[in-house]
XYZ file of N, CA and C in Angstrom:
819
model
N -79.686 15.085 -110.617
C -79.340 15.234 -109.814
C -79.679 16.017 -108.625
N -79.381 15.898 -107.328
C -80.160 16.584 -106.109
C -79.841 18.193 -105.648
N -80.718 19.040 -105.947
C -80.198 20.474 -105.614
C -79.467 20.334 -104.225
N -78.359 21.507 -104.414
C -77.650 21.797 -103.203
C -78.521 22.087 -102.100
N -78.017 22.298 -100.942
C -78.754 22.889 -99.942
C -78.686 24.302 -99.733
N -78.005 24.739 -100.624
C -77.961 26.581 -100.666
C -79.528 26.525 -101.639
N -79.518 25.716 -102.612
C -80.744 26.097 -103.792
C -81.751 25.896 -102.972
N -81.781 24.934 -102.116
C -83.007 24.319 -101.201
C -83.651 25.282 -100.411
N -82.496 26.286 -99.850
C -82.989 27.215 -98.873
C -83.284 28.250 -99.427
N -82.906 28.322 -100.760
C -84.082 29.689 -101.451
C -85.409 29.282 -101.382
N -85.713 28.059 -101.735
C -86.832 27.091 -102.239
C -87.636 27.521 -100.621
N -87.159 27.750 -99.500
C -87.787 27.459 -98.138
C -88.521 28.709 -97.994
N -90.247 29.122 -98.080
C -90.846 30.365 -98.064
C -89.827 31.157 -96.535
N -89.691 32.271 -96.520
C -89.055 33.485 -95.998
C -89.346 33.100 -94.507
N -90.590 33.152 -94.195
C -91.371 33.043 -93.144
C -91.099 31.545 -92.222
N -90.804 30.502 -93.013
C -90.000 29.136 -92.524
C -88.729 29.446 -92.212
N -88.040 29.450 -93.292
C -86.227 30.009 -92.786
C -86.403 30.960 -91.869
N -87.135 31.781 -91.419
C -87.060 32.865 -90.179
C -87.039 32.129 -88.965
N -87.750 30.938 -89.000
C -87.555 30.526 -87.623
C -86.068 30.251 -87.231
N -85.141 30.026 -88.033
C -84.134 29.830 -87.429
C -83.523 31.083 -86.488
N -83.996 32.360 -86.942
C -83.906 33.354 -85.731
C -84.655 33.795 -84.739
N -85.536 33.430 -84.827
C -86.633 33.478 -83.404
C -87.954 33.349 -83.921
N -88.086 31.977 -82.791
C -89.616 31.530 -82.768
C -90.568 31.476 -81.502
N -91.388 31.625 -81.147
C -92.194 31.525 -80.225
C -93.678 30.997 -80.417
N -93.900 29.881 -79.938
C -95.435 29.229 -80.329
C -96.497 30.084 -79.638
N -97.589 30.543 -80.435
C -98.975 31.339 -80.193
C -99.548 30.443 -79.096
N -98.871 29.827 -78.173
C -99.865 29.103 -77.262
C -100.513 29.976 -76.288
N -101.269 29.714 -75.472
C -102.645 30.564 -74.592
C -100.886 31.180 -73.460
N -100.123 30.570 -72.808
C -99.755 31.183 -71.925
C -98.513 32.256 -72.666
N -97.907 32.403 -73.814
C -97.268 33.070 -74.385
C -98.190 34.443 -75.118
N -99.397 34.116 -75.531
C -100.217 34.940 -76.072
C -100.821 35.660 -74.820
N -100.918 35.187 -73.851
C -101.757 35.956 -72.855
C -100.535 36.945 -72.434
N -99.464 36.457 -72.140
C -98.085 37.051 -71.803
C -97.943 38.404 -72.608
N -97.951 38.076 -73.792
C -97.658 39.164 -74.814
C -98.661 40.465 -74.910
N -100.106 39.822 -74.424
C -101.073 40.642 -74.621
C -101.327 41.494 -73.096
N -100.558 40.971 -72.220
C -100.591 41.567 -70.565
C -99.668 42.740 -70.951
N -98.426 42.222 -71.429
C -97.359 43.492 -71.874
C -97.655 44.530 -72.735
N -98.394 44.093 -73.483
C -98.734 45.303 -74.455
C -99.632 46.305 -74.241
N -100.867 45.560 -73.126
C -101.827 46.510 -72.609
C -102.145 46.420 -71.271
N -102.363 47.147 -70.479
C -102.374 46.972 -69.077
C -103.720 46.715 -68.516
N -104.879 46.689 -69.565
C -105.878 46.574 -69.054
C -106.038 44.650 -69.179
N -105.458 44.132 -69.479
C -105.451 42.524 -69.614
C -105.027 42.167 -68.138
N -105.537 41.247 -67.709
C -105.365 40.812 -66.487
C -105.050 39.122 -67.047
N -103.648 38.935 -66.756
C -102.765 37.675 -67.184
C -103.414 36.516 -66.896
N -103.538 36.193 -65.470
C -104.360 35.027 -64.901
C -105.652 34.861 -65.625
N -106.207 35.996 -65.662
C -107.539 35.688 -66.172
C -107.806 35.177 -67.746
N -106.653 35.821 -68.234
C -106.494 35.814 -69.723
C -106.267 33.965 -70.021
N -105.077 33.410 -69.415
C -104.747 32.372 -69.443
C -105.803 31.254 -68.884
N -106.729 31.413 -67.745
C -107.418 30.493 -67.446
C -108.732 30.665 -68.302
N -109.397 31.464 -69.134
C -110.656 31.649 -69.621
C -110.411 31.071 -71.307
N -109.019 31.321 -71.558
C -108.837 30.905 -72.897
C -108.469 29.476 -73.009
N -107.914 28.935 -71.937
C -107.007 27.703 -71.893
C -108.448 26.597 -71.842
N -109.671 27.389 -71.299
C -111.206 26.408 -71.328
C -111.760 26.010 -72.709
N -111.291 26.572 -73.920
C -111.877 26.378 -75.182
C -111.201 25.303 -75.674
N -111.931 24.408 -76.479
C -111.466 23.299 -77.150
C -110.607 23.578 -78.102
N -110.783 24.833 -78.804
C -109.723 24.870 -80.065
C -108.564 25.581 -79.432
N -108.402 25.876 -78.024
C -107.002 26.666 -77.643
C -105.549 26.077 -77.857
N -105.662 24.917 -77.612
C -104.526 23.799 -77.634
C -104.023 24.032 -79.228
N -104.273 24.373 -80.355
C -104.543 24.158 -82.022
C -104.215 25.383 -82.079
N -104.644 26.674 -81.499
C -105.076 27.965 -82.090
C -103.706 28.571 -82.110
N -103.467 29.624 -83.258
C -102.798 30.506 -83.158
C -102.738 31.849 -82.787
N -102.120 32.842 -82.863
C -102.670 34.185 -82.425
C -104.027 34.636 -82.944
N -104.113 34.084 -84.114
C -105.515 35.041 -84.704
C -106.779 33.780 -84.082
N -106.242 32.675 -83.998
C -107.089 31.740 -83.767
C -107.512 32.017 -82.181
N -106.402 32.340 -81.335
C -107.083 33.053 -79.829
C -107.962 34.051 -79.890
N -107.749 35.275 -80.649
C -108.768 36.060 -80.932
C -110.131 35.613 -80.804
N -110.178 34.562 -81.768
C -111.723 34.403 -81.965
C -112.362 33.829 -80.718
N -110.847 33.138 -80.290
C -111.756 32.358 -78.894
C -112.285 33.007 -78.143
N -111.218 34.228 -77.513
C -111.806 35.373 -76.763
C -113.189 35.725 -77.284
N -113.469 35.939 -78.261
C -114.853 36.515 -78.505
C -116.001 35.569 -78.365
N -115.497 34.133 -78.554
C -116.498 33.370 -78.519
C -116.745 32.674 -76.724
N -115.690 33.564 -76.021
C -115.720 33.055 -74.712
C -116.781 34.636 -74.094
N -116.453 35.592 -74.631
C -117.317 36.655 -74.529
C -118.854 36.683 -74.698
N -119.192 35.926 -75.871
C -120.617 35.564 -76.672
C -121.125 34.617 -75.445
N -120.169 33.440 -74.938
C -121.022 32.465 -74.186
C -121.337 32.960 -72.593
N -120.752 34.038 -72.344
C -120.595 34.598 -70.642
C -122.312 35.406 -71.017
N -122.098 35.870 -71.978
C -123.261 36.866 -72.882
C -124.449 36.001 -72.513
N -124.566 34.910 -73.001
C -125.466 34.168 -73.222
C -126.014 33.484 -71.606
N -125.123 33.098 -70.805
C -125.326 33.166 -69.246
C -125.886 34.334 -68.849
N -125.586 35.541 -69.099
C -126.243 36.467 -68.293
C -127.694 36.533 -68.783
N -128.113 36.313 -70.181
C -129.761 36.375 -70.363
C -130.111 35.365 -69.784
N -129.523 33.828 -69.424
C -130.361 32.998 -68.887
C -130.234 33.266 -67.522
N -129.379 34.032 -66.728
C -129.876 34.647 -65.658
C -130.763 35.930 -65.002
N -130.761 36.429 -66.363
C -131.632 37.385 -66.375
C -133.380 37.030 -66.684
N -133.227 35.944 -67.291
C -134.937 35.295 -67.246
C -135.267 34.648 -65.874
N -133.892 33.960 -65.092
C -134.403 33.331 -63.742
C -134.849 34.286 -63.066
N -134.206 35.255 -62.901
C -134.532 36.767 -62.300
C -136.056 37.292 -62.502
N -136.291 37.287 -63.584
C -137.489 37.618 -64.180
C -138.537 36.924 -63.588
N -138.271 35.815 -63.410
C -139.092 34.492 -63.550
C -139.326 34.283 -61.636
N -138.670 35.101 -61.017
C -138.640 35.103 -59.408
C -139.646 35.718 -58.768
N -140.483 35.431 -57.900
C -141.471 35.660 -57.029
C -141.074 37.188 -56.488
N -141.716 37.734 -56.757
C -141.448 38.976 -55.324
C -140.763 39.973 -56.103
N -140.359 39.775 -57.414
C -139.656 41.185 -57.949
C -140.457 42.324 -58.392
N -140.150 43.486 -57.924
C -140.467 45.039 -57.778
C -140.492 45.304 -59.139
N -141.644 46.404 -59.578
C -141.948 46.631 -60.906
C -140.241 47.415 -61.243
N -139.950 47.997 -60.225
C -138.704 48.957 -61.118
C -137.544 47.892 -61.214
N -137.345 46.752 -60.358
C -136.627 46.154 -60.662
C -136.595 45.271 -62.097
N -137.757 44.843 -62.162
C -138.149 44.213 -63.412
C -137.915 44.757 -64.764
N -138.523 46.221 -64.486
C -137.808 47.054 -65.848
C -136.306 46.931 -66.272
N -135.298 47.081 -65.245
C -133.997 47.241 -65.248
C -133.975 46.012 -65.853
N -134.142 44.652 -65.345
C -133.766 43.495 -65.776
C -134.488 43.508 -67.177
N -135.717 43.823 -67.507
C -135.927 43.860 -69.217
C -134.773 44.707 -69.928
N -134.336 45.419 -69.503
C -133.571 46.145 -70.442
C -132.469 45.511 -70.781
N -131.822 45.014 -69.281
C -130.949 43.942 -69.472
C -130.716 42.802 -70.562
N -131.837 42.289 -69.892
C -132.269 41.109 -71.081
C -132.311 41.573 -72.066
N -132.473 42.225 -73.201
C -132.163 42.868 -74.398
C -130.616 43.530 -74.452
N -130.342 44.286 -73.977
C -128.423 44.458 -73.486
C -127.924 43.301 -74.112
N -127.936 42.085 -73.124
C -126.977 41.216 -73.417
C -127.329 40.448 -74.239
N -128.488 40.447 -74.810
C -128.734 40.000 -76.317
C -127.628 40.909 -76.920
N -127.910 41.674 -77.330
C -127.085 42.407 -78.070
C -125.343 42.376 -77.998
N -125.278 42.190 -76.589
C -123.660 41.933 -76.506
C -123.580 40.654 -76.934
N -124.274 39.518 -76.727
C -123.998 38.136 -77.599
C -123.856 38.334 -79.039
N -124.342 39.260 -80.029
C -124.456 39.450 -81.115
C -123.531 40.354 -81.638
N -123.103 41.302 -80.641
C -121.772 42.086 -80.852
C -120.585 41.030 -80.804
N -120.235 40.154 -79.868
C -119.051 39.106 -80.173
C -119.609 38.120 -81.204
N -120.174 37.751 -81.809
C -120.413 36.714 -82.568
C -120.144 37.926 -83.731
N -120.456 38.844 -84.132
C -120.118 40.021 -85.141
C -118.652 40.061 -84.904
N -117.930 40.440 -84.179
C -116.511 40.175 -83.691
C -115.557 38.875 -84.129
N -116.355 37.919 -83.939
C -115.679 36.944 -84.217
C -115.948 36.800 -86.053
N -116.661 37.394 -86.247
C -116.967 36.711 -87.685
C -116.061 37.890 -88.879
N -115.925 39.370 -88.088
C -114.999 40.246 -88.508
C -113.427 39.319 -88.047
N -113.143 39.148 -87.041
C -112.111 38.466 -87.119
C -111.655 37.197 -88.048
N -112.708 36.655 -88.284
C -112.215 35.238 -89.071
C -112.208 36.088 -90.506
N -112.595 37.110 -91.105
C -112.469 37.497 -92.070
C -111.314 38.620 -92.304
N -110.319 38.495 -90.998
C -109.238 39.161 -90.966
C -109.611 40.740 -91.253
N -110.493 41.208 -90.748
C -111.101 42.359 -90.494
C -110.693 43.227 -88.908
N -109.633 43.362 -88.606
C -109.168 43.725 -87.548
C -109.989 44.869 -86.605
N -109.888 45.805 -87.470
C -110.478 46.975 -87.156
C -112.039 46.984 -86.437
N -112.625 46.249 -87.545
C -114.464 46.092 -87.310
C -114.418 44.653 -85.870
N -113.125 44.148 -85.785
C -113.488 43.102 -84.993
C -113.608 43.736 -83.663
N -112.235 44.714 -83.303
C -112.126 45.602 -82.254
C -113.492 46.154 -81.800
N -113.701 47.020 -83.084
C -115.315 48.003 -82.664
C -116.235 47.124 -82.070
N -116.462 45.805 -82.570
C -117.777 45.033 -81.971
C -117.220 44.637 -80.532
N -116.328 44.223 -80.066
C -115.880 43.862 -78.734
C -116.374 45.249 -78.019
N -115.607 46.559 -78.636
C -115.722 47.782 -77.701
C -117.141 47.777 -77.576
N -118.034 47.772 -78.236
C -119.529 47.783 -78.456
C -120.112 46.926 -77.153
N -119.622 45.558 -77.514
C -120.050 44.708 -76.247
C -119.676 45.084 -74.985
N -118.765 46.171 -74.715
C -118.436 46.475 -73.070
C -119.408 47.427 -72.991
N -119.373 48.272 -73.904
C -120.561 49.682 -73.941
C -121.571 49.258 -73.471
N -121.952 48.289 -74.202
C -123.600 47.585 -74.067
C -123.819 47.165 -72.488
N -122.976 46.326 -72.043
C -122.679 45.574 -70.672
C -122.894 46.578 -69.759
N -122.083 47.775 -69.882
C -122.051 48.871 -69.055
C -123.473 49.541 -68.635
N -124.518 49.547 -69.802
C -126.001 50.221 -69.959
C -126.580 49.410 -68.863
N -126.285 48.260 -68.971
C -127.177 47.500 -67.928
C -127.080 47.894 -66.440
N -125.696 47.934 -66.302
C -124.863 48.306 -64.807
C -125.782 49.788 -64.625
N -125.988 50.554 -65.464
C -126.466 52.003 -65.434
C -127.931 51.914 -65.279
N -128.533 50.579 -65.934
C -130.081 50.719 -65.517
C -130.330 50.576 -64.345
N -129.603 49.646 -63.836
C -129.725 49.543 -61.961
C -129.438 50.582 -61.470
N -128.371 51.550 -61.577
C -127.793 52.550 -61.071
C -128.791 53.551 -60.729
N -129.638 53.776 -62.029
C -130.644 54.999 -62.032
C -132.081 54.637 -60.982
N -132.014 53.496 -60.898
C -133.077 53.142 -59.882
C -132.606 53.106 -58.487
N -131.548 52.936 -58.099
C -130.681 52.854 -56.850
C -131.017 51.674 -56.659
N -131.005 50.482 -57.060
C -130.809 49.039 -56.641
C -129.816 48.324 -57.253
N -129.413 47.488 -56.326
C -127.892 46.843 -56.506
C -128.073 45.988 -57.520
N -127.471 45.776 -58.528
C -127.563 44.896 -59.734
C -127.021 43.412 -59.492
N -127.453 42.656 -59.667
C -127.033 40.958 -59.483
C -126.292 40.751 -60.697
N -126.075 41.444 -61.698
C -125.525 41.235 -63.178
C -124.206 41.790 -63.328
N -123.834 42.438 -61.887
C -121.973 43.173 -62.465
C -121.087 42.367 -62.530
N -121.193 41.110 -62.641
C -120.139 40.150 -62.625
C -120.122 39.540 -64.432
N -121.166 40.028 -65.059
C -121.414 39.865 -66.314
C -120.649 40.936 -67.263
N -121.110 42.300 -66.681
C -120.284 43.407 -67.387
C -118.619 43.364 -67.090
N -118.395 42.950 -65.683
C -117.167 42.769 -65.549
C -116.377 41.550 -66.219
N -116.889 40.618 -66.792
C -116.257 39.561 -67.486
C -116.311 40.237 -69.043
N -117.273 40.616 -69.398
C -117.300 41.274 -70.906
C -116.244 42.482 -70.964
N -115.889 43.282 -69.934
C -114.731 44.402 -69.897
C -113.572 43.654 -70.335
N -113.331 42.386 -69.172
C -112.018 41.761 -69.570
C -111.766 40.954 -70.552
N -112.835 40.373 -70.657
C -112.671 39.320 -72.230
C -112.204 40.414 -73.530
N -113.044 41.495 -73.437
C -112.748 42.609 -74.394
C -111.599 42.969 -74.711
N -110.795 43.237 -73.440
C -109.473 43.614 -73.505
C -108.654 42.709 -73.752
N -108.967 41.754 -73.522
C -107.892 40.550 -74.286
C -108.571 40.390 -75.407
N -109.310 40.630 -76.167
C -109.137 40.206 -77.337
C -108.915 41.244 -78.418
N -109.066 42.417 -77.668
C -108.542 43.703 -78.349
C -107.164 43.481 -78.557
N -106.173 43.346 -77.203
C -104.862 43.043 -76.977
C -104.251 42.070 -78.011
N -104.735 40.744 -78.248
C -104.464 39.945 -79.066
C -104.505 40.276 -80.346
N -105.883 41.032 -80.897
C -105.892 41.320 -82.192
C -104.452 42.696 -82.459
N -104.759 43.179 -81.513
C -103.286 44.337 -81.983
C -102.082 43.745 -82.003
N -102.028 42.559 -81.568
C -100.488 41.452 -81.467
C -100.320 41.469 -82.812
N -101.401 40.696 -83.677
C -101.149 40.499 -85.004
C -100.877 41.392 -85.610
N -101.572 42.710 -85.614
C -100.951 43.826 -86.641
C -99.728 44.154 -85.893
N -99.334 44.354 -85.113
C -97.870 44.409 -84.606
C -97.024 43.639 -85.334
N -97.245 42.562 -85.392
C -96.253 41.316 -85.771
C -95.658 41.914 -87.514
N -94.386 41.413 -87.645
C -93.458 41.852 -88.599
C -94.223 41.483 -89.951
N -94.134 41.514 -91.355
C -94.743 40.983 -92.334
C -94.218 39.837 -92.517
N -95.159 38.474 -92.865
C -94.413 37.022 -93.245
C -93.908 37.042 -94.622
N -93.774 38.284 -95.227
C -93.297 38.226 -96.562
C -92.135 39.139 -96.388
N -91.549 39.842 -95.740
C -90.433 40.317 -95.506
C -89.259 39.751 -95.748
N -88.695 39.323 -96.656
C -87.366 38.543 -96.980
C -86.374 39.377 -96.616
N -86.238 40.621 -96.313
C -84.953 41.240 -95.715
C -84.651 40.749 -94.332
N -85.791 39.890 -93.890
C -85.375 39.541 -92.223
C -84.445 37.922 -92.566
N -84.414 37.524 -93.548
C -83.538 36.382 -93.561
C -82.431 36.675 -94.185
N -81.447 36.386 -93.559
C -79.980 36.214 -93.851
C -79.660 34.979 -94.661
N -79.322 34.886 -95.698
C -79.162 33.629 -96.664
C -77.952 33.072 -96.511
N -76.850 33.636 -95.893
C -75.346 32.904 -95.192
C -75.583 32.478 -94.138
N -76.203 33.034 -93.141
C -76.844 32.658 -91.756
C -77.294 31.382 -92.073
N -78.181 31.544 -92.675
C -79.298 30.180 -92.894
C -78.765 28.859 -93.476
N -77.986 29.096 -94.326
C -76.874 28.108 -94.862
C -75.987 27.632 -94.067
N -75.387 28.619 -93.407
C -74.467 28.047 -92.219
C -74.925 27.214 -91.096
N -76.118 27.810 -90.778
C -76.845 27.115 -89.568
C -77.398 25.610 -89.818
N -78.134 25.749 -90.426
C -78.746 24.469 -91.522
C -77.816 23.404 -91.910
N -76.614 23.793 -92.252
C -75.536 23.077 -92.690
C -75.179 22.355 -91.678
N -75.271 22.442 -90.669
C -74.219 22.063 -89.137
C -75.152 20.293 -88.895
N -76.508 20.387 -89.619
C -77.225 19.463 -89.091
C -76.878 18.126 -89.848
N -76.666 16.683 -89.460
C -76.612 15.610 -90.326
C -78.078 15.711 -91.120
N -77.883 15.215 -92.875
C -78.767 14.969 -93.152
C -79.399 16.106 -93.592
N -78.785 17.377 -93.373
C -79.488 18.364 -94.148
C -79.149 18.701 -95.608
N -78.190 18.043 -96.018
C -77.592 17.565 -97.516
C -78.735 17.059 -98.340
N -79.214 16.102 -97.438
C -80.421 15.265 -98.435
C -81.861 15.592 -98.243
N -81.804 16.914 -97.182
C -83.228 17.190 -96.526
C -84.084 18.152 -97.780
N -85.071 17.761 -97.855
C -86.130 18.723 -98.356
C -86.254 20.251 -97.878
N -87.474 20.906 -98.218
C -87.997 22.113 -97.744
C -88.380 21.977 -96.644
N -89.519 20.865 -96.564
C -90.066 20.658 -95.388
C -89.192 20.148 -93.926
N -88.005 19.159 -94.205
C -87.574 18.579 -93.209
C -86.292 20.174 -92.845
N -86.192 21.043 -93.531
C -85.241 21.879 -93.348
C -85.921 22.861 -92.432
N -87.129 22.858 -92.622
C -87.770 23.967 -91.624
C -88.237 23.575 -90.373
N -88.244 21.834 -90.340
C -87.961 21.641 -88.769
C -86.840 21.585 -88.458
N -85.471 21.350 -89.131
C -84.522 21.858 -88.630
C -84.042 23.145 -87.805
N -84.625 24.000 -88.797
C -84.643 25.540 -88.213
C -85.322 25.617 -86.939
N -86.508 24.888 -86.571
C -86.856 24.943 -85.323
C -86.431 24.501 -84.258
N -85.901 23.309 -84.603
C -84.667 22.432 -83.735
C -83.423 23.847 -83.334
N -83.000 24.039 -84.161
C -82.144 24.896 -84.113
C -82.371 26.174 -83.253
N -83.473 26.750 -83.489
C -83.900 27.999 -82.573
C -83.845 27.227 -81.105
N -84.600 26.106 -80.955
C -84.648 25.654 -79.644
C -83.847 25.536 -78.985
N -82.467 24.947 -79.566
C -81.218 24.771 -78.981
C -80.435 26.122 -78.954
N -80.613 27.076 -79.712
C -80.073 28.818 -79.173
C -80.876 29.061 -78.058
N -82.157 29.105 -77.697
C -82.604 29.839 -76.816
C -82.594 28.891 -75.584
N -82.419 27.581 -75.714
C -82.042 26.845 -74.721
C -80.630 27.655 -73.687
N -79.962 27.627 -74.607
C -78.728 27.862 -73.908
C -78.512 29.429 -73.550
N -79.699 30.123 -73.647
C -79.717 31.504 -73.372
C -80.420 31.621 -71.671
N -80.540 30.390 -71.295
C -81.264 30.513 -70.333
C -80.692 31.081 -68.545
N -80.414 32.275 -68.208
C -79.539 32.525 -67.513
C -80.085 33.761 -66.717
N -79.481 33.451 -65.441
C -80.326 35.075 -64.582
C -81.811 35.520 -64.961
N -81.735 36.659 -64.880
C -83.175 36.737 -65.108
C -83.875 36.726 -66.477
N -83.074 36.587 -67.474
C -83.876 36.006 -68.798
C -84.013 34.633 -68.837
N -83.585 33.986 -67.657
C -83.923 32.500 -67.620
C -85.549 31.869 -67.775
N -86.385 32.660 -67.318
C -87.940 32.168 -67.352
C -88.352 32.571 -68.806
N -88.056 33.881 -69.011
C -88.339 34.031 -70.919
C -87.741 33.649 -71.586
N -86.565 32.808 -71.809
C -85.893 32.450 -72.471
C -86.463 30.931 -72.405
N -86.876 30.501 -71.201
C -87.157 28.939 -71.320
C -88.432 29.137 -72.018
N -89.401 30.071 -72.127
C -90.203 30.078 -72.712
C -90.348 29.871 -74.308
N -89.568 30.722 -74.537
C -89.264 30.857 -75.965
C -88.684 29.464 -76.517
N -87.929 28.597 -75.497
C -87.213 27.376 -76.056
C -88.522 26.531 -75.905
N -89.208 26.180 -75.023
C -90.460 25.607 -74.950
C -91.272 25.739 -76.122
N -91.712 26.911 -76.566
C -92.446 27.192 -77.869
C -91.741 26.652 -78.838
N -90.566 26.947 -78.937
C -90.030 26.911 -80.260
C -90.143 25.433 -81.045
N -90.070 24.554 -79.912
C -90.336 22.955 -79.988
C -92.014 22.867 -80.454
N -92.812 23.541 -79.646
C -94.107 23.599 -80.400
C -93.980 23.792 -81.664
N -93.134 24.955 -82.136
C -93.701 25.508 -83.479
C -92.720 24.170 -84.776
N -92.056 23.240 -84.255
C -91.626 22.119 -84.979
C -92.374 21.347 -85.266
N -93.166 20.997 -83.680
C -94.609 20.067 -84.155
C -95.167 20.488 -85.249
N -95.784 21.878 -85.151
C -96.366 22.490 -85.950
C -96.567 22.227 -87.171
N -95.122 22.639 -88.004
C -94.847 22.106 -88.841
C -94.553 20.734 -89.140
N -94.296 19.580 -88.649
C -94.446 18.566 -88.738
C -95.909 17.905 -88.907
N -96.775 18.941 -88.718
C -98.136 18.294 -88.830
C -98.669 19.206 -89.723
N -97.642 19.853 -90.860
C -98.069 20.471 -91.959
C -98.919 21.831 -91.305
N -98.758 22.031 -90.153
C -99.830 23.391 -90.170
C -99.280 24.759 -90.549
N -98.851 24.669 -91.489
C -98.102 26.086 -92.210
C -98.670 27.339 -91.449
N -99.715 27.639 -91.618
C -100.618 28.727 -91.204
C -100.567 29.109 -89.941
N -100.478 28.162 -88.779
C -100.431 28.503 -87.354
C -98.823 28.770 -87.501
N -97.986 28.133 -88.414
C -96.501 28.392 -88.210
C -96.320 29.577 -88.521
N -96.714 30.320 -89.411
C -96.432 31.767 -89.809
C -96.800 32.258 -88.823
N -97.903 32.109 -88.132
C -98.435 33.285 -87.398
C -97.579 33.215 -86.241
N -97.055 31.957 -85.694
C -96.325 31.805 -84.249
C -94.652 32.375 -84.629
N -94.318 32.321 -85.736
C -92.996 33.031 -86.027
C -93.256 34.807 -86.050
N -94.192 34.890 -86.319
C -94.371 36.537 -86.498
C -94.628 37.275 -84.954
N -95.541 36.143 -84.037
C -95.432 36.541 -82.647
C -94.358 36.369 -81.983
N -93.292 35.607 -82.285
C -92.253 35.114 -81.871
C -91.239 36.454 -82.180
N -91.286 37.303 -83.116
C -90.511 38.696 -83.707
C -90.776 39.556 -82.301
N -92.434 39.585 -82.404
C -92.699 40.639 -81.548
C -91.834 40.444 -79.920
N -92.384 39.327 -79.423
C -91.658 38.932 -77.972
C -90.381 39.054 -78.085
N -89.468 38.991 -78.794
C -87.935 38.643 -78.765
C -87.715 40.368 -78.715
N -88.308 41.250 -79.408
C -88.317 42.644 -79.307
C -88.473 43.029 -78.049
N -89.520 42.450 -77.411
C -90.069 43.227 -75.743
C -88.932 42.750 -75.102
N -87.824 42.053 -75.095
C -86.727 41.469 -74.430
C -85.650 42.376 -74.391
């Protein structure tokens, strides 16, 4: 005998059932928006532009985008080293400038290593360690600017320190979003009766397994948020509704880990409304 819908709802992980309450996909746009709202140092347009360039961004969750930011920072630091090498080989470089460039060469090598260390820390869910490493990267980049300031020579590398500062702020803000999200295991967030009531409205829910029920929850949320589009809330709820559909797609592709991060980001964003 097939279990009742109520019994199967109890079998769905709490974080998946919670899709029926509030969901936002951890896309680059919504994550950068949340990061900018939580940290005034974050340049929203820069965040979207830079994170969108990475091949992993379309499928990344919040945690993944924090790591993408470290890779962007490391890549730019590598470009700085290449630029320094070009300047060192340029004819006519005076001794003072050459000395500053040599300092910057080492500093940006260290910046690159700091971002690599941040990636490793974040990958291990060591958020405090990751933030410490990106903070170090910013400090090292500023030391390059200081090296030129001391000899009163305009630096040709300030664009790299600016980039480092901006991408480090983005990485830190996104990492903080992960820490601010409610626990995925907090079962008190799920209203059992609400869940049964809402999922029962869909044709086929009586014969659905837990995977299908999770997708129905995402569909329900998209419908609810789409109906909320009015006046000043129109744009924000439009984003929520569209990203809700992305959450359903992730579940459909069995991307459960991404789904959990997306749901928790949704909780944070809806609290900001």
